[in-house]
Amino acid sequence: MPNPARIYDYLLGGKDNYPADREVAEQVVAIAPVTRDVVRDNRAFLRRAVRFLTREAGIRQFIDLGSGLPTHGNVHEIAQAIAPDARVVYVDNDAMVVTHSRALLAGDNTLAVHADLREPDAVLGHPEVRELLDFDQPIALLLMAILHFIPDDQDPLGIVARFRDALPTGSYLAISHSTRDIPVRPDMSAAEMAEMGARVERLYQLTTASLVTRTRAQVERFFDGFDLLDPGLVEIQLWRPDDQASMLPGGFYGGVGRKR
Amino acid sequence: MILTEIPPERGGGPTVRRMLVGAQLRRLRTDKGITREQAGEAIRASEWKIHRLENGQVSFKDRDVVDLLALYGVDDPVEVVEFVILAREANAPGWWHDYGDLLPQWFRAYVDLESAATLIRTYEGQLIPGLLQTEDYMRAVVGGAQLEDSPEEAERRVALRLGRQTLLERKDAPRLWAVVDEAAVRRPVGGPKVMRAQVERLIEASELPNVTLQILPFVAGAHPAMVGSFSVLRFADQELPDVVYVEHLSNATYLDKRDEVERYLDVMESLCLGSEPPARTAQFLDRILDKL
């Protein structure tokens, strides 16, 4: 069964994927050739967001929900390069992902937990998570390219709200989310983009997790109770770009908010 | 492609560095939309020769490298010189050259591959993984192998294994992710004293930042690798496939065809899933130590 974590690994150039995953990934790329760029841009957005959170916001605790297979530039590597005492919890519901994370990422200040983010209490109440993180100090919650695998009937807004309520004021939320709002190429119309998104969604119905693209307004609602930082919820490529950022915005929305 | 088919040159040669240089040449060529035949003409050779060069199967001549780079539009002199140096290094014999008489042909490629890998995943059913063995444990293994060595040869075999271990202390050391069967940590190779030291060494190693050690406990019951040990080597270059290494008594098999490698990777995933998580390894070994 094709698996989004391994499809993502393949799109990033990783080697931990199987023929079924590659087949779906190649079909996605055939429909939307920019997918590889968008996936790389998403890693770049993660990098910039974690750097900002560590360096400028002074965050020392992270929960990466739906962390996926280890790759280059994992959260603790980015954060600990700036603040060696940064602590990171990786959460994933895929057993293989967690096995890899435990083997390749875990260390004194990092932890990989096998849990489903759709059950926030299982994550928040996990004894090892409670041991590593101090819930009286600000925590950054990372939901990178994961909420679009939670359809509305599973109440993604309620899930994010439950996490929010467990975090102290001054905590942060960073989200990236696929959309069909924004054309990924200058020569593409909004209608073509919407059609492309619909076809990709249909492909993901063949995998272990369906994909739901959302509009800007829909993604913004996840930040309820948070103040979105400049420049707001934007194309990930335009969120505080550095000199390595891609020039071709589109595909995903991204934003970082601070809990009131 | 089975790597054992690579013709041995200059006592083996650093297989992987040649594969890397070859892969770069292939990338440069295909980026320019040049066929192997056209490239062959430029160096007065056949399409087949280009194929072999790009697969790291033959050594590189400076003149061929320079001519190919010119054809591929690489004209920055600094870049050309750097590339030629890389190709020359790829032709040089590996560090284990001095032990050539002891290393069977089939094991030479492994020593090369191992030292070029970024991730070494290994399952060992009976032995402690070579990279984590103590000197006394090695001695007991070499002694038990019925090799009819002279004492000097036996000692050099141990020295060779120790040489391989320096890999884990390199600045750009690979990560070793090993699954070891409980049988391997319980069998008192070399007697209880040697084995105690070996288990202690494993506990220390499990705490190294680039070593992940998982024990596959007896209680896991039947598992998909009961037929034997194997390793999967991964390299940084995206174009280099993972290589599976399976050792037999008098030879070894190397696999790098995707469907074959994936079968082994899949088995490796099951083994890792069925084993104790790495965080519990030290505790598990402590219990075994108490009973040795």
XYZ file of C-alpha atoms in Angstrom:
552
model
C 0.000 0.000 0.000
C 1.508 3.352 -0.980
C 2.359 5.403 2.078
C 2.577 9.228 2.184
C 5.735 9.225 4.324
C 7.566 7.086 1.773
C 6.081 8.986 -1.178
C 7.436 12.160 0.430
C 10.799 10.456 0.994
C 10.936 9.535 -2.681
C 10.007 13.047 -3.804
C 12.856 14.366 -1.638
C 15.294 11.968 -3.297
C 15.377 9.490 -0.401
C 15.955 5.749 -0.736
C 13.457 4.399 1.809
C 10.560 3.773 -0.539
C 9.017 0.924 -2.467
C 7.621 0.451 -5.989
C 4.024 1.208 -4.877
C 5.156 4.512 -3.342
C 7.213 5.481 -6.358
C 4.368 4.700 -8.710
C 2.002 7.105 -6.957
C 4.774 9.698 -6.610
C 5.583 9.498 -10.325
C 1.902 9.856 -11.191
C 1.663 12.912 -8.941
C 4.742 14.385 -10.632
C 3.242 13.625 -14.049
C 0.119 15.612 -13.150
C 1.960 18.322 -11.218
C 5.596 18.537 -12.328
C 6.320 21.175 -9.668
C 5.655 18.689 -6.868
C 9.352 17.952 -6.327
C 10.064 21.673 -6.009
C 7.150 22.221 -3.658
C 8.255 19.332 -1.450
C 11.796 20.764 -1.281
C 10.367 24.233 -0.637
C 8.417 22.722 2.231
C 11.640 21.431 3.827
C 13.160 24.877 3.300
C 10.143 26.494 4.961
C 10.531 24.103 7.906
C 14.193 25.093 8.160
C 13.453 28.823 8.146
C 10.571 28.468 10.596
C 12.632 26.395 13.077
C 15.562 28.818 12.779
C 13.265 31.750 13.441
C 11.642 29.983 16.394
C 14.982 29.046 17.941
C 16.976 32.184 17.225
C 14.444 34.988 17.324
C 11.560 33.599 19.368
C 13.907 31.852 21.841
C 11.992 28.555 21.677
C 13.786 25.553 23.175
C 11.037 22.903 22.940
C 9.488 21.476 19.792
C 6.838 18.898 18.974
C 7.018 17.785 15.338
C 3.675 16.118 14.594
C 3.685 13.736 11.640
C 7.450 14.074 11.398
C 7.937 11.543 8.583
C 11.088 9.622 7.686
C 14.377 11.174 8.804
C 16.011 13.199 6.039
C 18.558 15.995 5.718
C 17.966 18.882 8.106
C 15.733 17.362 10.732
C 14.207 19.669 13.339
C 16.639 18.895 16.167
C 19.634 19.361 13.867
C 18.405 22.817 12.835
C 17.435 23.873 16.358
C 20.427 22.377 18.168
C 22.844 24.038 15.732
C 21.608 27.319 17.238
C 20.701 26.165 20.753
C 22.343 22.878 21.757
C 19.886 22.536 24.645
C 16.832 22.521 22.344
C 14.558 19.527 22.942
C 12.540 17.903 20.186
C 9.762 15.319 20.206
C 9.051 13.594 16.887
C 5.596 12.060 16.624
C 4.397 9.750 13.888
C 1.723 7.078 13.588
C 3.713 4.979 11.095
C 5.680 2.200 12.814
C 8.458 2.204 10.218
C 8.851 5.976 10.514
C 9.138 5.693 14.287
C 11.675 2.839 14.040
C 13.829 4.981 11.763
C 13.378 8.049 13.939
C 14.339 6.119 17.085
C 17.433 4.750 15.355
C 18.574 7.849 13.481
C 17.259 10.875 15.376
C 16.912 9.990 19.030
C 19.514 11.313 21.427
C 19.762 13.003 24.804
C 17.428 15.819 23.855
C 15.328 14.180 21.186
C 12.586 11.604 21.392
C 10.560 9.684 18.828
C 7.060 8.684 19.885
C 4.714 6.270 18.163
C 1.367 8.024 18.440
C -1.387 9.418 16.267
C -1.761 13.173 16.274
C -5.503 12.661 15.864
C -5.414 11.572 19.507
C -3.845 14.653 21.109
C -4.207 13.308 24.638
C -2.098 10.259 23.748
C 0.703 12.598 22.623
C 0.298 15.184 25.381
C -0.041 12.595 28.125
C 2.760 10.338 26.875
C 5.062 9.742 29.872
C 8.270 10.191 27.852
C 6.958 13.426 26.334
C 6.060 14.752 29.802
C 9.542 13.798 30.972
C 11.392 15.568 28.150
C 9.258 18.700 27.786
C 8.281 21.295 30.361
C 4.678 22.283 29.661
C 5.074 25.443 31.766
C 7.553 26.799 29.210
C 6.698 27.779 25.616
C 6.610 24.964 23.084
C 6.555 25.187 19.295
C 4.108 22.848 17.621
C 5.076 21.936 14.056
C 2.411 20.638 11.676
C 4.318 20.462 8.410
C 2.500 19.051 5.415
C 0.413 16.843 7.707
C -2.974 18.491 8.357
C -3.877 17.968 4.712
C -4.029 14.248 5.510
C -6.811 14.843 8.054
C -10.229 15.241 6.421
C -12.824 17.510 8.008
C -14.866 14.605 9.379
C -11.910 13.803 11.663
C -12.102 17.328 13.138
C -8.631 18.718 12.414
C -9.643 22.077 13.946
C -10.624 20.375 17.197
C -7.329 18.446 17.201
C -5.214 21.585 16.794
C -7.317 23.373 19.444
C -6.710 20.548 21.921
C -2.941 20.871 21.428
C -3.190 24.662 21.678
C -5.021 24.452 25.005
C -2.257 22.262 26.455
C 0.465 24.805 25.631
C 1.333 27.893 27.687
C 0.925 31.451 26.372
C 3.870 32.441 24.213
C 3.991 29.035 22.535
C 4.073 28.851 18.749
C 2.279 27.003 15.978
C 3.861 26.496 12.538
C 1.801 24.991 9.731
C 2.334 24.174 6.094
C -0.620 22.908 4.105
C -1.291 22.046 0.483
C -3.751 24.201 -1.428
C -5.202 24.548 -4.878
C -5.627 28.314 -4.450
C -2.344 29.483 -5.794
C -1.034 28.686 -9.248
C 2.466 27.284 -9.031
C 3.492 28.618 -12.430
C 3.047 32.032 -14.010
C 1.446 30.450 -17.080
C -1.122 28.511 -15.072
C -4.656 29.759 -14.446
C -6.470 29.375 -11.126
C -8.861 26.942 -12.789
C -5.991 24.782 -14.051
C -4.441 24.821 -10.596
C -7.732 23.720 -9.033
C -8.056 20.887 -11.558
C -4.483 19.798 -10.900
C -5.139 19.772 -7.156
C -8.268 17.682 -7.624
C -6.387 15.102 -9.668
C -3.618 14.847 -7.071
C -6.244 14.420 -4.344
C -7.779 11.544 -6.302
C -4.371 9.862 -6.567
C -3.822 10.030 -2.829
C -7.068 8.114 -2.344
C -4.995 5.081 -3.377
C -2.662 5.555 -0.400
C -2.956 4.974 3.345
C -3.967 8.627 3.888
C -6.152 10.756 1.627
C -5.079 14.282 0.818
C -7.346 17.289 1.314
C -6.212 20.612 -0.069
C -7.631 23.643 1.723
C -8.174 27.326 0.966
C -6.362 30.171 2.688
C -9.393 30.915 4.877
C -9.639 27.255 5.888
C -5.961 27.008 6.803
C -6.095 30.320 8.695
C -8.731 28.884 11.005
C -6.123 26.491 12.445
C -4.461 29.579 13.951
C -7.490 30.365 16.104
C -6.094 31.609 19.432
C -2.746 32.479 17.849
C -1.478 35.782 16.429
C -0.093 35.129 12.948
C 3.344 36.674 12.606
C 4.414 38.678 9.573
C 3.970 38.041 6.708
C 0.878 36.041 7.746
C -0.313 32.916 6.002
C 1.428 33.001 2.615
C 2.918 30.767 -0.033
C 5.662 28.881 1.821
C 8.286 30.249 -0.564
C 7.406 33.813 0.496
C 7.568 33.246 4.254
C 10.654 35.182 5.389
C 12.717 33.952 2.431
C 16.475 33.649 2.696
C 18.832 33.621 -0.253
C 18.161 29.916 -0.800
C 14.388 30.308 -1.114
C 12.651 29.285 -4.313
C 11.422 32.019 -6.637
C 8.346 30.109 -7.763
C 5.655 30.495 -5.113
C 2.670 28.204 -4.818
C 1.388 24.768 -3.871
C 1.510 25.118 -0.090
C 0.478 27.774 2.419
C 2.697 28.342 5.409
C 2.555 30.451 8.525
C 3.758 30.813 12.102
C 1.568 32.066 14.957
C 2.150 32.927 18.622
C -0.324 31.797 21.233
C -2.178 34.633 22.965
C 24.361 -5.774 -11.827
C 26.145 -7.988 -9.372
C 29.279 -6.222 -8.239
C 31.370 -9.366 -8.027
C 31.409 -9.319 -11.816
C 33.517 -6.166 -11.772
C 36.934 -7.146 -13.086
C 39.482 -6.738 -10.320
C 42.123 -4.176 -11.209
C 45.170 -3.208 -9.196
C 44.147 -5.553 -6.428
C 40.556 -4.517 -6.247
C 40.485 -0.730 -6.278
C 38.122 1.549 -4.374
C 34.927 0.400 -5.985
C 32.728 3.100 -4.615
C 34.872 6.106 -5.445
C 34.963 4.887 -9.024
C 31.224 4.445 -8.982
C 30.888 8.027 -7.724
C 33.166 9.524 -10.365
C 31.388 7.437 -12.999
C 27.987 8.597 -11.773
C 29.113 12.230 -12.054
C 30.326 11.684 -15.590
C 26.982 10.133 -16.484
C 25.089 13.069 -14.983
C 27.185 15.585 -16.913
C 26.662 13.660 -20.147
C 22.910 13.203 -19.839
C 22.458 16.861 -18.784
C 23.906 17.786 -22.168
C 21.752 15.255 -24.008
C 24.874 13.500 -25.345
C 24.625 9.792 -26.162
C 27.133 7.212 -24.960
C 28.074 6.648 -28.572
C 28.950 10.341 -29.105
C 30.920 10.379 -25.852
C 32.763 7.240 -26.962
C 33.819 8.895 -30.209
C 35.283 11.841 -28.298
C 37.684 9.549 -26.468
C 38.340 7.209 -29.395
C 36.451 4.394 -27.717
C 33.222 2.463 -27.861
C 29.831 3.110 -26.330
C 30.581 0.091 -24.153
C 33.693 1.740 -22.735
C 31.605 4.753 -21.671
C 29.104 2.413 -20.092
C 31.859 0.754 -18.090
C 33.459 4.068 -17.118
C 30.158 5.434 -15.877
C 29.492 2.313 -13.827
C 32.879 2.497 -12.161
C 33.989 -0.769 -13.721
C 37.277 0.466 -15.172
C 39.911 2.949 -14.016
C 40.076 6.470 -15.433
C 42.794 7.872 -17.690
C 43.502 11.601 -17.256
C 43.226 12.242 -20.997
C 39.829 10.542 -21.256
C 38.477 12.491 -18.310
C 39.720 15.826 -19.730
C 38.281 15.092 -23.189
C 34.921 14.022 -21.780
C 34.684 17.090 -19.575
C 35.422 19.300 -22.604
C 32.652 17.546 -24.533
C 30.260 18.028 -21.604
C 30.980 21.756 -21.491
C 32.997 21.756 -18.263
C 35.611 24.371 -19.177
C 36.534 25.957 -15.848
C 40.198 24.853 -15.480
C 39.894 24.592 -11.689
C 36.892 22.328 -11.996
C 38.651 20.160 -14.561
C 41.735 19.775 -12.370
C 39.626 18.913 -9.327
C 37.770 16.305 -11.310
C 40.967 14.739 -12.601
C 42.343 14.559 -9.051
C 39.119 12.868 -7.931
C 39.412 10.359 -10.766
C 43.049 9.648 -9.871
C 42.135 9.060 -6.233
C 39.454 6.683 -7.415
C 42.143 4.668 -9.184
C 44.365 4.414 -6.120
C 44.332 1.220 -4.079
C 42.381 1.157 -0.819
C 43.937 1.455 2.657
C 43.651 -2.298 3.122
C 46.130 -2.841 0.278
C 48.785 -4.030 2.740
C 46.519 -6.881 3.779
C 45.829 -7.933 0.200
C 47.203 -11.444 0.740
C 44.753 -12.042 3.589
C 41.696 -10.521 2.007
C 39.833 -12.848 -0.265
C 38.876 -11.144 -3.506
C 35.200 -11.275 -2.595
C 35.708 -9.358 0.621
C 37.776 -6.499 -0.869
C 34.845 -4.720 -2.427
C 33.046 -4.886 0.922
C 35.854 -3.149 2.791
C 35.738 -0.394 0.164
C 31.998 -0.085 0.168
C 31.891 -0.044 3.947
C 34.379 2.801 4.171
C 32.431 4.870 1.626
C 28.974 4.294 3.103
C 27.047 6.890 5.075
C 24.716 4.334 6.636
C 25.552 0.711 7.371
C 22.582 -1.412 8.367
C 23.445 -4.909 9.429
C 21.730 -7.953 10.863
C 23.939 -10.487 12.623
C 22.475 -13.779 13.775
C 25.551 -15.484 15.250
C 28.419 -13.002 15.448
C 28.943 -9.604 16.993
C 29.172 -7.170 14.032
C 32.809 -6.847 12.919
C 32.864 -3.109 13.555
C 31.977 -3.654 17.224
C 34.149 -6.674 18.078
C 36.826 -6.540 20.767
C 40.321 -7.694 19.902
C 40.008 -10.841 22.024
C 36.655 -11.711 20.530
C 38.174 -11.318 17.038
C 41.029 -13.569 18.043
C 38.595 -16.238 19.205
C 36.595 -15.947 15.975
C 39.707 -16.104 13.786
C 40.935 -19.074 15.850
C 37.631 -20.876 15.494
C 37.421 -20.413 11.748
C 39.766 -23.315 10.824
C 41.854 -21.118 8.527
C 45.165 -22.915 9.174
C 46.873 -19.563 9.671
C 50.308 -19.150 11.108
C 50.201 -17.177 14.405
C 51.513 -14.113 12.503
C 48.792 -14.368 9.884
C 46.149 -14.716 12.561
C 47.431 -11.569 14.270
C 47.400 -9.641 10.995
C 43.814 -10.723 10.430
C 42.980 -9.199 13.788
C 44.901 -6.031 12.861
C 42.941 -5.798 9.622
C 39.643 -5.988 11.488
C 40.844 -3.337 13.918
C 41.745 -1.181 10.916
C 38.172 -1.445 9.673
C 36.920 -0.231 13.030
C 38.672 3.149 12.789
C 35.905 3.934 10.329
C 33.512 4.643 13.184
C 35.861 7.254 14.667
C 36.391 9.175 11.427
C 35.288 12.796 11.309
C 32.712 11.943 8.642
C 31.994 8.576 10.231
C 29.095 6.590 8.848
C 26.196 5.603 11.037
C 26.044 1.969 12.006
C 22.533 0.645 12.641
C 22.912 -2.934 13.755
C 20.398 -5.565 14.757
C 22.077 -8.356 16.695
C 20.362 -11.589 17.591
C 20.220 -12.467 21.273
C 22.042 -15.704 20.330
C 25.108 -13.701 19.285
C 25.341 -11.867 22.596
C 24.802 -15.003 24.686
C 27.255 -17.369 22.958
C 30.442 -17.198 25.055
C 32.914 -16.823 22.188
C 36.422 -17.015 23.667
C 34.989 -17.972 27.075
C 33.014 -16.003 29.655
C 35.770 -13.474 30.357
C 36.237 -12.485 26.708
C 32.498 -12.407 26.197
C 31.910 -10.190 29.229
C 34.367 -7.660 27.843
C 32.657 -7.930 24.459
C 29.211 -7.284 25.905
C 30.612 -4.341 27.869
C 32.072 -3.022 24.636
C 28.630 -3.319 23.015
C 27.052 -1.330 25.842
C 29.647 1.426 25.344
C 29.176 1.353 21.575
C 25.402 1.624 21.925
C 25.980 5.001 23.560
C 28.028 6.400 20.657
C 26.164 9.072 18.707
C 26.689 7.306 15.361
C 25.860 3.785 16.523
C 22.346 2.400 16.883
C 22.185 -1.075 18.329
C 19.036 -3.136 18.642
C 18.815 -6.640 20.093
C 16.476 -9.119 18.443
C 15.338 -11.122 21.460
C 14.574 -14.839 21.546
C 10.986 -13.990 22.501
C 10.526 -12.470 19.024
C 10.286 -16.072 17.802
C 10.479 -16.769 14.097
C 11.664 -13.875 11.949
C 12.287 -13.318 8.240
C 16.108 -13.404 8.416
C 16.525 -16.795 10.055
C 18.487 -17.967 7.018
C 21.333 -15.673 7.891
C 23.097 -12.382 8.324
C 23.264 -9.561 5.800
C 24.160 -5.891 5.520
C 22.706 -3.018 3.530
C 25.055 -0.155 2.690
C 23.795 3.282 1.747
C 25.831 6.043 0.103
C 25.410 9.801 0.121
C 25.201 10.118 -3.638
C 21.591 9.990 -4.706
C 22.434 8.028 -7.828
C 24.237 5.245 -6.040
C 21.893 2.428 -5.142
C 21.941 0.690 -1.781
C 24.126 -2.409 -1.843
C 23.232 -5.632 -0.036
C 26.090 -7.824 1.150
C 25.533 -11.468 2.055
C 28.543 -13.444 3.207
C 28.935 -17.174 2.697
C 31.685 -19.516 3.836
C 33.949 -19.114 0.817
C 32.428 -16.214 -1.119
C 29.881 -13.428 -0.893
C 27.003 -11.978 -2.849
C 26.584 -8.299 -3.595
C 23.204 -7.097 -4.781
C 22.343 -3.638 -6.038
C 19.350 -4.284 -8.265
C 16.499 -2.333 -6.829
C 13.957 -5.159 -6.523
C 16.510 -7.436 -4.854
C 17.723 -4.735 -2.488
C 14.158 -3.827 -1.554
C 13.394 -7.381 -0.506
C 16.286 -7.187 1.964
C 15.398 -3.673 3.097
C 11.877 -4.837 3.792
C 13.215 -7.718 5.895
C 15.546 -5.296 7.688
C 12.567 -3.066 8.543
C 10.729 -6.056 10.042
C 13.792 -6.994 12.092
C 14.130 -3.442 13.436
C 10.425 -3.374 14.256
C 10.580 -6.747 16.010
C 13.703 -5.900 18.022
C 13.982 -4.094 21.330
C 14.071 -0.321 20.701
C 17.599 1.157 20.818
C 16.913 2.961 24.100
C 16.503 -0.420 25.839
C 19.672 -2.049 24.468
C 21.981 -1.154 27.364
C 19.484 -2.496 29.892
C 19.051 -5.730 27.929
C 22.815 -6.264 27.696
C 23.246 -5.518 31.393
C 20.934 -8.417 32.184
C 22.952 -10.733 29.931
C 26.180 -9.574 31.546
C 24.828 -10.673 34.929
C 24.434 -14.227 33.678
C 27.747 -14.618 31.855
